[in-house]
């Protein structure tokens, strides 16, 4: 976390804290994609599994927390990306034991661009004014439906 700006609104017994959080992320998670050419024209291209990992980015999150007077003192937490999707870098590597092992797919502009555009398109659902809402009391009670998307 690089910085937090807090705004607070009080309305009767309830208060909501609004925050803008600047975050730097270097994530070592791994997403595996199975790639198989579907055309006979590309039958010479081997099937492979791609590993997408090492996501590196800086982003701003808008977070609001609704406080309540009794336990657990937080009713919900809303999170969204602040108005734009940040630029990011990632590593794309084949995981298969075929002839493509050792090739850095991130250096192929077409493949790198296609994967990045797919990620950006998916993240648009989380850019403000859209948000993810987490119901804290439901989470503490073990309810599996704790997350809502707006």
JSON list of C-alpha atoms in Angstrom, two decimals:
[
{"chain": "A", "resi": 1, "resn": "UNK", "atom": "CA", "xyz": [0.00, 0.00, 0.00]},
{"chain": "A", "resi": 2, "resn": "UNK", "atom": "CA", "xyz": [1.53, 3.26, -1.14]},
{"chain": "A", "resi": 3, "resn": "UNK", "atom": "CA", "xyz": [-1.07, 5.65, 0.24]},
{"chain": "A", "resi": 4, "resn": "UNK", "atom": "CA", "xyz": [-4.58, 5.98, 1.67]},
{"chain": "A", "resi": 5, "resn": "UNK", "atom": "CA", "xyz": [-6.89, 8.97, 1.49]},
{"chain": "A", "resi": 6, "resn": "UNK", "atom": "CA", "xyz": [-9.92, 8.71, 3.81]},
{"chain": "A", "resi": 7, "resn": "UNK", "atom": "CA", "xyz": [-13.23, 10.57, 3.51]},
{"chain": "A", "resi": 8, "resn": "UNK", "atom": "CA", "xyz": [-15.94, 9.99, 6.12]},
{"chain": "A", "resi": 9, "resn": "UNK", "atom": "CA", "xyz": [-19.70, 10.59, 5.97]},
{"chain": "A", "resi": 10, "resn": "UNK", "atom": "CA", "xyz": [-21.93, 10.33, 9.05]},
{"chain": "A", "resi": 11, "resn": "UNK", "atom": "CA", "xyz": [-25.69, 9.86, 8.66]},
{"chain": "A", "resi": 12, "resn": "UNK", "atom": "CA", "xyz": [-27.52, 9.33, 11.95]},
{"chain": "A", "resi": 13, "resn": "UNK", "atom": "CA", "xyz": [-26.28, 6.15, 13.65]},
{"chain": "A", "resi": 14, "resn": "UNK", "atom": "CA", "xyz": [-24.56, 4.93, 10.49]},
{"chain": "A", "resi": 15, "resn": "UNK", "atom": "CA", "xyz": [-21.28, 6.13, 9.07]},
{"chain": "A", "resi": 16, "resn": "UNK", "atom": "CA", "xyz": [-19.52, 5.25, 5.86]},
{"chain": "A", "resi": 17, "resn": "UNK", "atom": "CA", "xyz": [-15.79, 5.64, 5.36]},
{"chain": "A", "resi": 18, "resn": "UNK", "atom": "CA", "xyz": [-14.71, 6.24, 1.76]},
{"chain": "A", "resi": 19, "resn": "UNK", "atom": "CA", "xyz": [-11.08, 5.58, 0.91]},
{"chain": "A", "resi": 20, "resn": "UNK", "atom": "CA", "xyz": [-8.87, 5.80, -2.13]},
{"chain": "A", "resi": 21, "resn": "UNK", "atom": "CA", "xyz": [-6.01, 3.34, -1.76]},
{"chain": "A", "resi": 22, "resn": "UNK", "atom": "CA", "xyz": [-2.89, 3.43, -3.94]},
{"chain": "A", "resi": 23, "resn": "UNK", "atom": "CA", "xyz": [-1.54, -0.10, -4.26]},
{"chain": "A", "resi": 24, "resn": "UNK", "atom": "CA", "xyz": [1.57, -1.56, -5.87]},
{"chain": "A", "resi": 25, "resn": "UNK", "atom": "CA", "xyz": [1.19, -5.24, -6.75]},
{"chain": "A", "resi": 26, "resn": "UNK", "atom": "CA", "xyz": [3.75, -7.86, -7.68]},
{"chain": "A", "resi": 27, "resn": "UNK", "atom": "CA", "xyz": [1.75, -11.06, -7.67]},
{"chain": "A", "resi": 28, "resn": "UNK", "atom": "CA", "xyz": [3.30, -14.47, -8.15]},
{"chain": "A", "resi": 29, "resn": "UNK", "atom": "CA", "xyz": [0.00, -16.23, -8.90]},
{"chain": "A", "resi": 30, "resn": "UNK", "atom": "CA", "xyz": [-0.27, -18.51, -11.90]},
{"chain": "A", "resi": 31, "resn": "UNK", "atom": "CA", "xyz": [-3.04, -18.85, -14.50]},
{"chain": "A", "resi": 32, "resn": "UNK", "atom": "CA", "xyz": [-2.78, -21.81, -16.86]},
{"chain": "A", "resi": 33, "resn": "UNK", "atom": "CA", "xyz": [-4.26, -21.69, -20.38]},
{"chain": "A", "resi": 34, "resn": "UNK", "atom": "CA", "xyz": [-4.48, -24.72, -22.68]},
{"chain": "A", "resi": 35, "resn": "UNK", "atom": "CA", "xyz": [-3.82, -23.56, -26.26]},
{"chain": "A", "resi": 36, "resn": "UNK", "atom": "CA", "xyz": [-4.80, -25.85, -29.12]},
{"chain": "A", "resi": 37, "resn": "UNK", "atom": "CA", "xyz": [-4.99, -24.64, -32.75]},
{"chain": "A", "resi": 38, "resn": "UNK", "atom": "CA", "xyz": [-8.42, -25.48, -34.14]},
{"chain": "A", "resi": 39, "resn": "UNK", "atom": "CA", "xyz": [-7.64, -25.29, -37.85]},
{"chain": "A", "resi": 40, "resn": "UNK", "atom": "CA", "xyz": [-5.96, -27.88, -40.03]},
{"chain": "A", "resi": 41, "resn": "UNK", "atom": "CA", "xyz": [-3.89, -25.00, -41.45]},
{"chain": "A", "resi": 42, "resn": "UNK", "atom": "CA", "xyz": [-2.11, -24.83, -38.09]},
{"chain": "A", "resi": 43, "resn": "UNK", "atom": "CA", "xyz": [-1.73, -28.58, -37.47]},
{"chain": "A", "resi": 44, "resn": "UNK", "atom": "CA", "xyz": [2.06, -28.18, -37.34]},
{"chain": "A", "resi": 45, "resn": "UNK", "atom": "CA", "xyz": [1.71, -25.85, -34.30]},
{"chain": "A", "resi": 46, "resn": "UNK", "atom": "CA", "xyz": [1.82, -28.04, -31.19]},
{"chain": "A", "resi": 47, "resn": "UNK", "atom": "CA", "xyz": [-0.75, -27.91, -28.44]},
{"chain": "A", "resi": 48, "resn": "UNK", "atom": "CA", "xyz": [0.68, -26.28, -25.32]},
{"chain": "A", "resi": 49, "resn": "UNK", "atom": "CA", "xyz": [-0.20, -24.99, -21.88]},
{"chain": "A", "resi": 50, "resn": "UNK", "atom": "CA", "xyz": [0.71, -21.37, -21.16]},
{"chain": "A", "resi": 51, "resn": "UNK", "atom": "CA", "xyz": [1.53, -20.07, -17.71]},
{"chain": "A", "resi": 52, "resn": "UNK", "atom": "CA", "xyz": [0.62, -16.42, -17.10]},
{"chain": "A", "resi": 53, "resn": "UNK", "atom": "CA", "xyz": [2.34, -15.19, -13.95]},
{"chain": "A", "resi": 54, "resn": "UNK", "atom": "CA", "xyz": [4.26, -12.37, -12.28]},
{"chain": "A", "resi": 55, "resn": "UNK", "atom": "CA", "xyz": [1.62, -9.65, -12.59]},
{"chain": "A", "resi": 56, "resn": "UNK", "atom": "CA", "xyz": [3.23, -6.29, -11.85]},
{"chain": "A", "resi": 57, "resn": "UNK", "atom": "CA", "xyz": [1.09, -3.14, -11.63]},
{"chain": "A", "resi": 58, "resn": "UNK", "atom": "CA", "xyz": [0.16, -0.04, -9.64]},
{"chain": "A", "resi": 59, "resn": "UNK", "atom": "CA", "xyz": [-3.51, 0.77, -9.20]},
{"chain": "A", "resi": 60, "resn": "UNK", "atom": "CA", "xyz": [-5.98, 2.87, -7.28]},
{"chain": "A", "resi": 61, "resn": "UNK", "atom": "CA", "xyz": [-8.90, 1.26, -5.46]},
{"chain": "A", "resi": 62, "resn": "UNK", "atom": "CA", "xyz": [-12.03, 3.01, -4.25]},
{"chain": "A", "resi": 63, "resn": "UNK", "atom": "CA", "xyz": [-13.16, 1.38, -1.00]},
{"chain": "A", "resi": 64, "resn": "UNK", "atom": "CA", "xyz": [-16.20, 2.19, 1.11]},
{"chain": "A", "resi": 65, "resn": "UNK", "atom": "CA", "xyz": [-16.89, 0.65, 4.50]},
{"chain": "A", "resi": 66, "resn": "UNK", "atom": "CA", "xyz": [-20.33, 0.96, 6.11]},
{"chain": "A", "resi": 67, "resn": "UNK", "atom": "CA", "xyz": [-20.06, 0.93, 9.89]},
{"chain": "A", "resi": 68, "resn": "UNK", "atom": "CA", "xyz": [-22.85, -0.29, 12.19]},
{"chain": "A", "resi": 69, "resn": "UNK", "atom": "CA", "xyz": [-23.18, 0.24, 15.97]},
{"chain": "A", "resi": 70, "resn": "UNK", "atom": "CA", "xyz": [-23.10, -3.47, 16.95]},
{"chain": "A", "resi": 71, "resn": "UNK", "atom": "CA", "xyz": [-20.84, -6.44, 16.29]},
{"chain": "A", "resi": 72, "resn": "UNK", "atom": "CA", "xyz": [-19.20, -6.94, 13.77]},
{"chain": "A", "resi": 73, "resn": "UNK", "atom": "CA", "xyz": [-19.27, -3.11, 13.47]},
{"chain": "A", "resi": 74, "resn": "UNK", "atom": "CA", "xyz": [-18.94, -3.32, 9.66]},
{"chain": "A", "resi": 75, "resn": "UNK", "atom": "CA", "xyz": [-21.94, -4.07, 7.49]},
{"chain": "A", "resi": 76, "resn": "UNK", "atom": "CA", "xyz": [-20.27, -4.19, 4.09]},
{"chain": "A", "resi": 77, "resn": "UNK", "atom": "CA", "xyz": [-17.10, -3.35, 2.21]},
{"chain": "A", "resi": 78, "resn": "UNK", "atom": "CA", "xyz": [-17.34, -2.15, -1.40]},
{"chain": "A", "resi": 79, "resn": "UNK", "atom": "CA", "xyz": [-14.29, -2.23, -3.68]},
{"chain": "A", "resi": 80, "resn": "UNK", "atom": "CA", "xyz": [-13.78, -0.95, -7.23]},
{"chain": "A", "resi": 81, "resn": "UNK", "atom": "CA", "xyz": [-10.97, 0.13, -9.52]},
{"chain": "A", "resi": 82, "resn": "UNK", "atom": "CA", "xyz": [-10.73, 3.93, -9.62]},
{"chain": "A", "resi": 83, "resn": "UNK", "atom": "CA", "xyz": [-11.98, 5.02, -13.02]},
{"chain": "A", "resi": 84, "resn": "UNK", "atom": "CA", "xyz": [-9.32, 3.36, -15.18]},
{"chain": "A", "resi": 85, "resn": "UNK", "atom": "CA", "xyz": [-7.53, 0.09, -15.65]},
{"chain": "A", "resi": 86, "resn": "UNK", "atom": "CA", "xyz": [-3.82, 0.46, -14.94]},
{"chain": "A", "resi": 87, "resn": "UNK", "atom": "CA", "xyz": [-1.04, -0.61, -17.25]},
{"chain": "A", "resi": 88, "resn": "UNK", "atom": "CA", "xyz": [0.54, -3.90, -16.17]},
{"chain": "A", "resi": 89, "resn": "UNK", "atom": "CA", "xyz": [3.22, -6.34, -17.13]},
{"chain": "A", "resi": 90, "resn": "UNK", "atom": "CA", "xyz": [3.14, -10.11, -16.91]},
{"chain": "A", "resi": 91, "resn": "UNK", "atom": "CA", "xyz": [5.20, -13.12, -17.90]},
{"chain": "A", "resi": 92, "resn": "UNK", "atom": "CA", "xyz": [3.85, -15.71, -20.37]},
{"chain": "A", "resi": 93, "resn": "UNK", "atom": "CA", "xyz": [5.66, -19.06, -20.46]},
{"chain": "A", "resi": 94, "resn": "UNK", "atom": "CA", "xyz": [4.84, -22.46, -21.94]},
{"chain": "A", "resi": 95, "resn": "UNK", "atom": "CA", "xyz": [4.49, -25.25, -19.37]},
{"chain": "A", "resi": 96, "resn": "UNK", "atom": "CA", "xyz": [4.29, -28.20, -21.78]},
{"chain": "A", "resi": 97, "resn": "UNK", "atom": "CA", "xyz": [7.19, -30.56, -22.40]},
{"chain": "A", "resi": 98, "resn": "UNK", "atom": "CA", "xyz": [6.97, -30.13, -26.20]},
{"chain": "A", "resi": 99, "resn": "UNK", "atom": "CA", "xyz": [9.11, -28.08, -28.59]},
{"chain": "A", "resi": 100, "resn": "UNK", "atom": "CA", "xyz": [7.80, -24.74, -27.24]},
{"chain": "A", "resi": 101, "resn": "UNK", "atom": "CA", "xyz": [9.34, -25.13, -23.78]},
{"chain": "A", "resi": 102, "resn": "UNK", "atom": "CA", "xyz": [11.69, -22.25, -23.03]},
{"chain": "A", "resi": 103, "resn": "UNK", "atom": "CA", "xyz": [10.08, -19.82, -25.49]},
{"chain": "A", "resi": 104, "resn": "UNK", "atom": "CA", "xyz": [9.09, -16.48, -23.92]},
{"chain": "A", "resi": 105, "resn": "UNK", "atom": "CA", "xyz": [5.60, -15.87, -25.33]},
{"chain": "A", "resi": 106, "resn": "UNK", "atom": "CA", "xyz": [5.62, -12.40, -23.76]},
{"chain": "A", "resi": 107, "resn": "UNK", "atom": "CA", "xyz": [8.08, -11.39, -26.47]},
{"chain": "A", "resi": 108, "resn": "UNK", "atom": "CA", "xyz": [5.51, -12.22, -29.19]},
{"chain": "A", "resi": 109, "resn": "UNK", "atom": "CA", "xyz": [3.50, -8.99, -29.57]},
{"chain": "A", "resi": 110, "resn": "UNK", "atom": "CA", "xyz": [0.38, -10.69, -30.96]},
{"chain": "A", "resi": 111, "resn": "UNK", "atom": "CA", "xyz": [0.07, -13.22, -28.13]},
{"chain": "A", "resi": 112, "resn": "UNK", "atom": "CA", "xyz": [1.03, -10.72, -25.42]},
{"chain": "A", "resi": 113, "resn": "UNK", "atom": "CA", "xyz": [-1.46, -8.14, -26.76]},
{"chain": "A", "resi": 114, "resn": "UNK", "atom": "CA", "xyz": [-4.28, -10.72, -27.00]},
{"chain": "A", "resi": 115, "resn": "UNK", "atom": "CA", "xyz": [-3.80, -11.88, -23.40]},
{"chain": "A", "resi": 116, "resn": "UNK", "atom": "CA", "xyz": [-3.49, -8.32, -22.03]},
{"chain": "A", "resi": 117, "resn": "UNK", "atom": "CA", "xyz": [-6.61, -7.19, -23.93]},
{"chain": "A", "resi": 118, "resn": "UNK", "atom": "CA", "xyz": [-8.54, -10.17, -22.52]},
{"chain": "A", "resi": 119, "resn": "UNK", "atom": "CA", "xyz": [-7.50, -9.25, -18.97]},
{"chain": "A", "resi": 120, "resn": "UNK", "atom": "CA", "xyz": [-8.38, -5.56, -19.51]},
{"chain": "A", "resi": 121, "resn": "UNK", "atom": "CA", "xyz": [-11.79, -6.52, -20.93]},
{"chain": "A", "resi": 122, "resn": "UNK", "atom": "CA", "xyz": [-12.49, -8.66, -17.86]},
{"chain": "A", "resi": 123, "resn": "UNK", "atom": "CA", "xyz": [-11.41, -5.91, -15.45]},
{"chain": "A", "resi": 124, "resn": "UNK", "atom": "CA", "xyz": [-13.79, -3.34, -16.98]},
{"chain": "A", "resi": 125, "resn": "UNK", "atom": "CA", "xyz": [-16.57, -4.92, -14.90]},
{"chain": "A", "resi": 126, "resn": "UNK", "atom": "CA", "xyz": [-14.80, -3.69, -11.74]},
{"chain": "A", "resi": 127, "resn": "UNK", "atom": "CA", "xyz": [-14.11, -0.06, -12.73]},
{"chain": "A", "resi": 128, "resn": "UNK", "atom": "CA", "xyz": [-16.11, 2.61, -10.84]},
{"chain": "A", "resi": 129, "resn": "UNK", "atom": "CA", "xyz": [-19.05, 3.13, -10.77]},
{"chain": "A", "resi": 130, "resn": "UNK", "atom": "CA", "xyz": [-19.24, -0.70, -10.79]},
{"chain": "A", "resi": 131, "resn": "UNK", "atom": "CA", "xyz": [-18.06, -2.41, -7.63]},
{"chain": "A", "resi": 132, "resn": "UNK", "atom": "CA", "xyz": [-17.82, -5.62, -5.63]},
{"chain": "A", "resi": 133, "resn": "UNK", "atom": "CA", "xyz": [-19.72, -5.63, -2.34]},
{"chain": "A", "resi": 134, "resn": "UNK", "atom": "CA", "xyz": [-18.70, -7.97, 0.48]},
{"chain": "A", "resi": 135, "resn": "UNK", "atom": "CA", "xyz": [-21.31, -8.64, 3.18]},
{"chain": "A", "resi": 136, "resn": "UNK", "atom": "CA", "xyz": [-19.21, -8.93, 6.34]},
{"chain": "A", "resi": 137, "resn": "UNK", "atom": "CA", "xyz": [-21.90, -10.37, 8.73]},
{"chain": "A", "resi": 138, "resn": "UNK", "atom": "CA", "xyz": [-22.78, -13.03, 6.12]},
{"chain": "A", "resi": 139, "resn": "UNK", "atom": "CA", "xyz": [-19.10, -13.89, 5.73]},
{"chain": "A", "resi": 140, "resn": "UNK", "atom": "CA", "xyz": [-18.70, -14.30, 9.51]},
{"chain": "A", "resi": 141, "resn": "UNK", "atom": "CA", "xyz": [-21.80, -16.54, 9.59]},
{"chain": "A", "resi": 142, "resn": "UNK", "atom": "CA", "xyz": [-20.40, -18.82, 6.87]},
{"chain": "A", "resi": 143, "resn": "UNK", "atom": "CA", "xyz": [-22.90, -17.81, 4.17]},
{"chain": "A", "resi": 144, "resn": "UNK", "atom": "CA", "xyz": [-21.36, -18.68, 0.78]},
{"chain": "A", "resi": 145, "resn": "UNK", "atom": "CA", "xyz": [-23.18, -15.77, -0.93]},
{"chain": "A", "resi": 146, "resn": "UNK", "atom": "CA", "xyz": [-21.10, -13.01, 0.61]},
{"chain": "A", "resi": 147, "resn": "UNK", "atom": "CA", "xyz": [-20.04, -11.24, -2.60]},
{"chain": "A", "resi": 148, "resn": "UNK", "atom": "CA", "xyz": [-22.34, -9.21, -4.86]},
{"chain": "A", "resi": 149, "resn": "UNK", "atom": "CA", "xyz": [-21.45, -7.44, -8.09]},
{"chain": "A", "resi": 150, "resn": "UNK", "atom": "CA", "xyz": [-22.98, -4.08, -8.98]}
]
